[in-house]
Amino acid sequence: MQRRKFLQNTIATSVGASVLPTGAFAFSNLGKAKKYPYQLKYAPHIGMFKNLAGENVLDQLNFMADQGFTAFEDNEMRKRPVAEQEAMAKVMQDRGMEMGVFVAHTIYWKEPNLTSGKKEYRDEFLKEIEASVEVAKRINAKWTTVVPGFVDLHLEHGYQTANVVESLKQAAAILEPHGITMVLEPLNFRDHPGLFLKKSAQAFEICKAVGSPSCKILFDIYHQQITEGNLIPNIEASWDEIAYFQMGDNPGRKEPTTGEINYKNIFKYIHGRRFNGILGMEHGNSQSGKEGELAVIKAYQEVDNF
């Protein structure tokens, strides 16, 4: 993914070089513009504005803050060097940005793990949850993403659900003392065929069974448009268990206004419910280069205008 390319090119030679600001940010006049007063906490990711901000991760964070974004997310944060995590956390703290989600564990895309109930998979998962607590504390994160993995075709669905719930209960016991919440992300069947967790109602049921403030739903609007549609009613029905949103338009998984989803109405509804959490911009840019990055900013200003 784009947000990892920078690390591949720089971390091997010098962690220090990758976390020091360049001083003269390559923002052109845009970086000096008045911050846009977004009504919700939209969270870009590394690489989304690399043409306008430059390759340096700290410059990119500063650029996001300059545009008025008050949050940031990074799926791969736990794989970054500690020095870089700490440097990014300092920039976010200095600029008043909240850290969104990062992925807490190894996701099994093609074989069952948590659904199987096997001890070795559960132990691996819990060990990674423990390690992610340290990452979360380092970067001041309150949320971390969990995907229960692939279905187990050898087990009835009910047994798989029970196995997942038990693993999540044990993970919640690790997270609760630290005030960290794992958010379960249902993923669509088209992009990720064969995964266990697919729908918002299923995630709602599992969260109720786990019964912990450290186990909630990540409602990804892009995925649920594909899987079930009926977006606002489903958000309303599962509202009590939703702690985090992500989005991308459909088709294409690009910024809002490029597809069929009426994001202005959805964001108006979420804002009307006084949601104070983060909405992750987990999508690509519909256009390349600086023009495409400006288009992303313009799109969010448009759909936030309600």
Short mmCIF file of C-alpha atoms in Angstrom, two decimals:
data_model
loop_
_atom_site.label_atom_id
_atom_site.label_comp_id
_atom_site.label_asym_id
_atom_site.label_seq_id
_atom_site.Cartn_x
_atom_site.Cartn_y
_atom_site.Cartn_z
CA MET A 1 0.00 0.00 0.00
CA GLN A 2 1.10 3.62 -0.54
CA ARG A 3 1.33 4.35 3.17
CA ARG A 4 4.04 1.69 3.54
CA LYS A 5 6.26 2.66 0.58
CA PHE A 6 7.99 5.43 2.47
CA LEU A 7 9.14 3.06 5.19
CA GLN A 8 10.44 0.53 2.71
CA ASN A 9 12.65 3.18 1.15
CA THR A 10 13.94 4.94 4.25
CA ILE A 11 13.76 2.98 7.48
CA ALA A 12 16.43 0.51 6.47
CA THR A 13 19.00 3.29 6.10
CA SER A 14 18.07 5.73 8.84
CA VAL A 15 15.20 5.83 11.28
CA GLY A 16 16.33 9.28 12.31
CA ALA A 17 16.05 10.61 8.78
CA SER A 18 12.51 9.35 8.50
CA VAL A 19 11.24 11.06 11.63
CA LEU A 20 12.92 14.48 11.42
CA PRO A 21 10.89 17.30 9.84
CA THR A 22 12.35 18.71 6.66
CA GLY A 23 11.75 22.26 7.82
CA ALA A 24 10.40 23.74 4.59
CA PHE A 25 7.24 21.72 4.01
CA ALA A 26 6.38 21.18 0.37
CA PHE A 27 2.86 22.42 0.83
CA SER A 28 2.84 25.32 -1.63
CA ASN A 29 0.35 27.98 -0.59
CA LEU A 30 -2.21 25.37 0.44
CA GLY A 31 -0.41 24.61 3.68
CA LYS A 32 -0.78 28.27 4.71
CA ALA A 33 -4.50 28.41 4.04
CA LYS A 34 -6.96 28.83 6.87
CA LYS A 35 -7.93 25.53 8.43
CA TYR A 36 -11.29 24.21 7.33
CA PRO A 37 -13.59 23.77 10.37
CA TYR A 38 -14.75 20.18 9.85
CA GLN A 39 -17.75 19.18 11.93
CA LEU A 40 -16.58 15.56 12.28
CA LYS A 41 -13.19 13.99 12.98
CA TYR A 42 -12.14 12.69 9.55
CA ALA A 43 -8.85 10.80 9.65
CA PRO A 44 -6.56 10.62 6.60
CA HIS A 45 -3.71 8.10 6.33
CA ILE A 46 -0.06 8.27 5.33
CA GLY A 47 0.33 8.56 1.56
CA MET A 48 -2.99 10.28 0.96
CA PHE A 49 -1.32 13.71 0.56
CA LYS A 50 2.26 12.74 -0.26
CA ASN A 51 2.44 14.84 -3.42
CA LEU A 52 1.37 18.00 -1.63
CA ALA A 53 3.21 17.32 1.63
CA GLY A 54 6.22 15.27 0.57
CA GLU A 55 7.28 11.76 1.52
CA ASN A 56 8.23 12.53 5.12
CA VAL A 57 5.61 11.09 7.48
CA LEU A 58 5.82 13.99 9.91
CA ASP A 59 5.42 16.52 7.12
CA GLN A 60 2.33 14.64 6.02
CA LEU A 61 0.87 14.77 9.54
CA ASN A 62 1.56 18.50 9.73
CA PHE A 63 -0.06 19.00 6.35
CA MET A 64 -3.20 17.15 7.51
CA ALA A 65 -3.37 19.36 10.58
CA ASP A 66 -2.86 22.49 8.45
CA GLN A 67 -5.93 21.54 6.39
CA GLY A 68 -8.10 21.20 9.50
CA PHE A 69 -8.07 17.42 9.94
CA THR A 70 -8.10 16.60 13.65
CA ALA A 71 -7.48 12.86 13.48
CA PHE A 72 -5.23 10.34 11.73
CA GLU A 73 -5.24 6.57 11.28
CA ASP A 74 -2.61 4.06 10.23
CA ASN A 75 -3.37 0.36 9.79
CA GLU A 76 0.33 -0.50 9.83
CA MET A 77 1.35 1.57 12.87
CA ARG A 78 2.33 -1.42 15.00
CA LYS A 79 4.93 -2.40 12.39
CA ARG A 80 6.66 0.97 12.44
CA PRO A 81 9.90 1.42 14.43
CA VAL A 82 9.38 2.64 17.99
CA ALA A 83 11.28 5.88 17.30
CA GLU A 84 8.95 6.68 14.44
CA GLN A 85 5.85 5.88 16.49
CA GLU A 86 7.04 8.22 19.20
CA ALA A 87 7.85 11.00 16.75
CA MET A 88 4.46 10.70 15.09
CA ALA A 89 2.74 10.73 18.49
CA LYS A 90 4.54 13.96 19.39
CA VAL A 91 3.45 15.68 16.19
CA MET A 92 -0.14 14.60 16.76
CA GLN A 93 -0.03 15.83 20.34
CA ASP A 94 1.53 19.15 19.33
CA ARG A 95 -1.01 19.66 16.53
CA GLY A 96 -4.08 18.55 18.49
CA MET A 97 -4.71 15.43 16.42
CA GLU A 98 -6.24 12.21 17.74
CA MET A 99 -4.88 8.82 16.78
CA GLY A 100 -7.39 6.55 15.12
CA VAL A 101 -7.19 2.82 14.54
CA PHE A 102 -4.27 0.58 13.75
CA VAL A 103 -4.57 -3.17 13.10
CA ALA A 104 -3.91 -5.07 16.34
CA HIS A 105 -3.04 -8.53 15.06
CA THR A 106 -2.29 -10.82 12.15
CA ILE A 107 -5.37 -11.15 9.94
CA TYR A 108 -5.99 -14.59 8.46
CA TRP A 109 -7.39 -13.95 5.00
CA LYS A 110 -7.41 -17.52 3.67
CA GLU A 111 -7.55 -19.95 6.61
CA PRO A 112 -9.55 -20.11 9.84
CA ASN A 113 -7.96 -18.97 13.07
CA LEU A 114 -10.28 -17.56 15.73
CA THR A 115 -13.30 -19.37 14.26
CA SER A 116 -11.55 -22.71 14.73
CA GLY A 117 -11.24 -22.42 18.49
CA LYS A 118 -7.75 -23.89 18.35
CA LYS A 119 -5.55 -22.92 21.27
CA GLU A 120 -2.48 -22.02 19.20
CA TYR A 121 -4.43 -19.46 17.18
CA ARG A 122 -6.07 -17.95 20.26
CA ASP A 123 -2.73 -17.73 22.05
CA GLU A 124 -1.14 -16.00 19.06
CA PHE A 125 -4.01 -13.52 18.89
CA LEU A 126 -3.90 -12.70 22.59
CA LYS A 127 -0.13 -12.26 22.51
CA GLU A 128 -0.49 -9.76 19.67
CA ILE A 129 -3.25 -7.94 21.56
CA GLU A 130 -0.90 -7.58 24.52
CA ALA A 131 1.82 -6.19 22.25
CA SER A 132 -0.65 -3.78 20.68
CA VAL A 133 -1.46 -2.35 24.11
CA GLU A 134 2.10 -1.07 24.28
CA VAL A 135 1.82 0.43 20.80
CA ALA A 136 -1.48 2.08 21.69
CA LYS A 137 -0.04 3.65 24.84
CA ARG A 138 2.98 4.90 22.90
CA ILE A 139 0.86 6.68 20.29
CA ASN A 140 -2.10 7.63 22.52
CA ALA A 141 -4.53 5.39 20.63
CA LYS A 142 -7.92 4.45 22.02
CA TRP A 143 -9.00 2.09 19.24
CA THR A 144 -7.46 -0.88 17.47
CA THR A 145 -8.92 -2.93 14.63
CA VAL A 146 -9.71 -6.64 14.94
CA VAL A 147 -10.82 -8.92 12.09
CA PRO A 148 -11.77 -12.43 13.31
CA GLY A 149 -10.50 -14.02 10.10
CA PHE A 150 -11.65 -16.75 7.76
CA VAL A 151 -14.61 -19.09 8.18
CA ASP A 152 -14.06 -22.66 9.34
CA LEU A 153 -15.96 -24.83 6.88
CA HIS A 154 -15.68 -27.81 9.21
CA LEU A 155 -17.77 -26.16 11.94
CA GLU A 156 -21.36 -25.00 12.20
CA HIS A 157 -21.72 -21.24 12.28
CA GLY A 158 -22.86 -21.23 15.91
CA TYR A 159 -19.73 -23.02 17.09
CA GLN A 160 -17.57 -20.59 15.13
CA THR A 161 -19.38 -17.68 16.76
CA ALA A 162 -18.81 -19.14 20.22
CA ASN A 163 -15.12 -19.59 19.48
CA VAL A 164 -14.77 -16.00 18.29
CA VAL A 165 -16.69 -14.64 21.28
CA GLU A 166 -14.46 -16.51 23.73
CA SER A 167 -11.29 -15.16 22.09
CA LEU A 168 -12.68 -11.64 22.15
CA LYS A 169 -13.71 -11.92 25.80
CA GLN A 170 -10.14 -12.81 26.71
CA ALA A 171 -8.80 -9.98 24.55
CA ALA A 172 -11.22 -7.52 26.15
CA ALA A 173 -9.92 -8.50 29.58
CA ILE A 174 -6.44 -7.48 28.42
CA LEU A 175 -7.62 -4.17 26.94
CA GLU A 176 -10.09 -2.96 29.56
CA PRO A 177 -7.57 -1.89 32.23
CA HIS A 178 -5.92 0.38 29.66
CA GLY A 179 -9.09 1.99 28.32
CA ILE A 180 -8.45 0.61 24.83
CA THR A 181 -11.25 -0.62 22.58
CA MET A 182 -10.91 -3.22 19.85
CA VAL A 183 -13.31 -2.47 17.03
CA LEU A 184 -14.58 -5.40 14.98
CA GLU A 185 -14.70 -4.71 11.25
CA PRO A 186 -17.19 -6.58 9.07
CA LEU A 187 -15.78 -6.82 5.53
CA ASN A 188 -17.63 -7.28 2.26
CA PHE A 189 -17.84 -10.61 0.42
CA ARG A 190 -16.73 -9.16 -2.93
CA ASP A 191 -13.34 -7.85 -1.89
CA HIS A 192 -12.76 -10.37 0.91
CA PRO A 193 -14.63 -13.60 0.13
CA GLY A 194 -14.76 -16.20 2.87
CA LEU A 195 -14.28 -14.02 5.92
CA PHE A 196 -16.36 -14.82 8.99
CA LEU A 197 -17.53 -11.34 9.95
CA LYS A 198 -19.63 -9.75 7.20
CA LYS A 199 -22.61 -7.75 8.48
CA SER A 200 -23.34 -5.09 11.05
CA ALA A 201 -26.02 -7.17 12.77
CA GLN A 202 -23.54 -10.03 13.17
CA ALA A 203 -20.97 -7.69 14.71
CA PHE A 204 -23.68 -6.26 16.97
CA GLU A 205 -24.60 -9.74 18.18
CA ILE A 206 -20.97 -10.61 18.92
CA CYS A 207 -20.34 -7.36 20.81
CA LYS A 208 -23.42 -7.95 22.95
CA ALA A 209 -22.20 -11.49 23.69
CA VAL A 210 -18.73 -10.26 24.67
CA GLY A 211 -20.32 -7.60 26.84
CA SER A 212 -17.31 -5.33 27.27
CA PRO A 213 -16.66 -1.63 26.63
CA SER A 214 -13.43 -2.82 25.00
CA CYS A 215 -15.25 -4.66 22.20
CA LYS A 216 -17.24 -2.52 19.77
CA ILE A 217 -17.99 -2.18 16.04
CA LEU A 218 -15.98 -0.49 13.32
CA PHE A 219 -18.74 0.33 10.84
CA ASP A 220 -17.06 0.65 7.45
CA ILE A 221 -19.62 2.36 5.24
CA TYR A 222 -17.94 1.18 2.03
CA HIS A 223 -18.04 -2.47 3.05
CA GLN A 224 -21.60 -2.33 4.34
CA GLN A 225 -22.91 -0.60 1.24
CA ILE A 226 -21.74 -3.65 -0.72
CA THR A 227 -22.82 -6.26 1.81
CA GLU A 228 -26.17 -4.97 3.02
CA GLY A 229 -26.95 -1.40 1.97
CA ASN A 230 -29.73 0.26 4.00
CA LEU A 231 -26.94 2.23 5.59
CA ILE A 232 -28.55 4.76 7.93
CA PRO A 233 -31.13 2.28 9.32
CA ASN A 234 -28.35 -0.25 9.97
CA ILE A 235 -26.17 2.39 11.61
CA GLU A 236 -29.15 3.34 13.77
CA ALA A 237 -29.91 -0.27 14.70
CA SER A 238 -26.33 -1.00 15.78
CA TRP A 239 -25.55 2.47 17.14
CA ASP A 240 -25.04 1.40 20.76
CA GLU A 241 -22.12 -0.83 19.74
CA ILE A 242 -20.47 1.43 17.14
CA ALA A 243 -17.26 3.13 18.28
CA TYR A 244 -15.62 3.98 14.97
CA PHE A 245 -16.46 4.57 11.30
CA GLN A 246 -14.49 4.19 8.10
CA MET A 247 -15.52 5.11 4.59
CA GLY A 248 -14.89 5.02 0.90
CA ASP A 249 -17.34 5.51 -1.93
CA ASN A 250 -18.72 2.65 -4.00
CA PRO A 251 -17.87 1.60 -6.65
CA GLY A 252 -14.14 2.21 -6.61
CA ARG A 253 -13.38 2.78 -2.91
CA LYS A 254 -12.32 6.37 -3.51
CA GLU A 255 -13.22 9.63 -1.77
CA PRO A 256 -16.86 10.62 -1.15
CA THR A 257 -18.74 12.16 -4.13
CA THR A 258 -17.12 9.73 -6.59
CA GLY A 259 -19.70 6.95 -6.26
CA GLU A 260 -23.27 6.19 -5.27
CA ILE A 261 -23.18 6.74 -1.50
CA ASN A 262 -24.82 9.91 -0.20
CA TYR A 263 -22.14 10.76 2.33
CA LYS A 264 -23.52 14.20 3.11
CA ASN A 265 -26.72 12.65 4.48
CA ILE A 266 -24.82 9.91 6.32
CA PHE A 267 -22.45 12.37 7.97
CA LYS A 268 -25.38 14.63 8.84
CA TYR A 269 -27.03 11.69 10.59
CA ILE A 270 -23.84 10.73 12.46
CA HIS A 271 -23.27 14.33 13.51
CA GLY A 272 -26.87 14.59 14.62
CA ARG A 273 -26.30 11.67 16.97
CA ARG A 274 -23.46 13.70 18.55
CA PHE A 275 -20.84 11.15 17.57
CA ASN A 276 -17.51 12.24 19.01
CA GLY A 277 -15.36 9.47 17.58
CA ILE A 278 -13.22 9.20 14.46
CA LEU A 279 -14.17 8.51 10.84
CA GLY A 280 -11.25 6.94 9.00
CA MET A 281 -10.63 7.88 5.38
CA GLU A 282 -9.74 4.31 4.38
CA HIS A 283 -9.87 4.75 0.63
CA GLY A 284 -7.77 5.70 -2.35
CA ASN A 285 -7.71 8.91 -4.36
CA SER A 286 -9.78 8.96 -7.54
CA GLN A 287 -7.18 11.10 -9.33
CA SER A 288 -3.41 10.97 -9.25
CA GLY A 289 -0.92 13.64 -8.20
CA LYS A 290 -1.53 16.94 -6.46
CA GLU A 291 -4.80 17.46 -8.32
CA GLY A 292 -6.15 14.21 -6.92
CA GLU A 293 -5.14 15.16 -3.40
CA LEU A 294 -6.81 18.54 -3.71
CA ALA A 295 -9.91 16.72 -4.95
CA VAL A 296 -9.98 14.63 -1.77
CA ILE A 297 -9.85 17.75 0.39
CA LYS A 298 -12.57 19.41 -1.67
CA ALA A 299 -14.77 16.31 -1.44
CA TYR A 300 -14.63 16.24 2.35
CA GLN A 301 -15.39 19.93 2.59
CA GLU A 302 -18.39 19.35 0.35
CA VAL A 303 -19.88 16.42 2.26
CA ASP A 304 -19.15 18.04 5.63
CA ASN A 305 -21.26 21.04 4.61
CA PHE A 306 -24.63 20.07 6.05
#
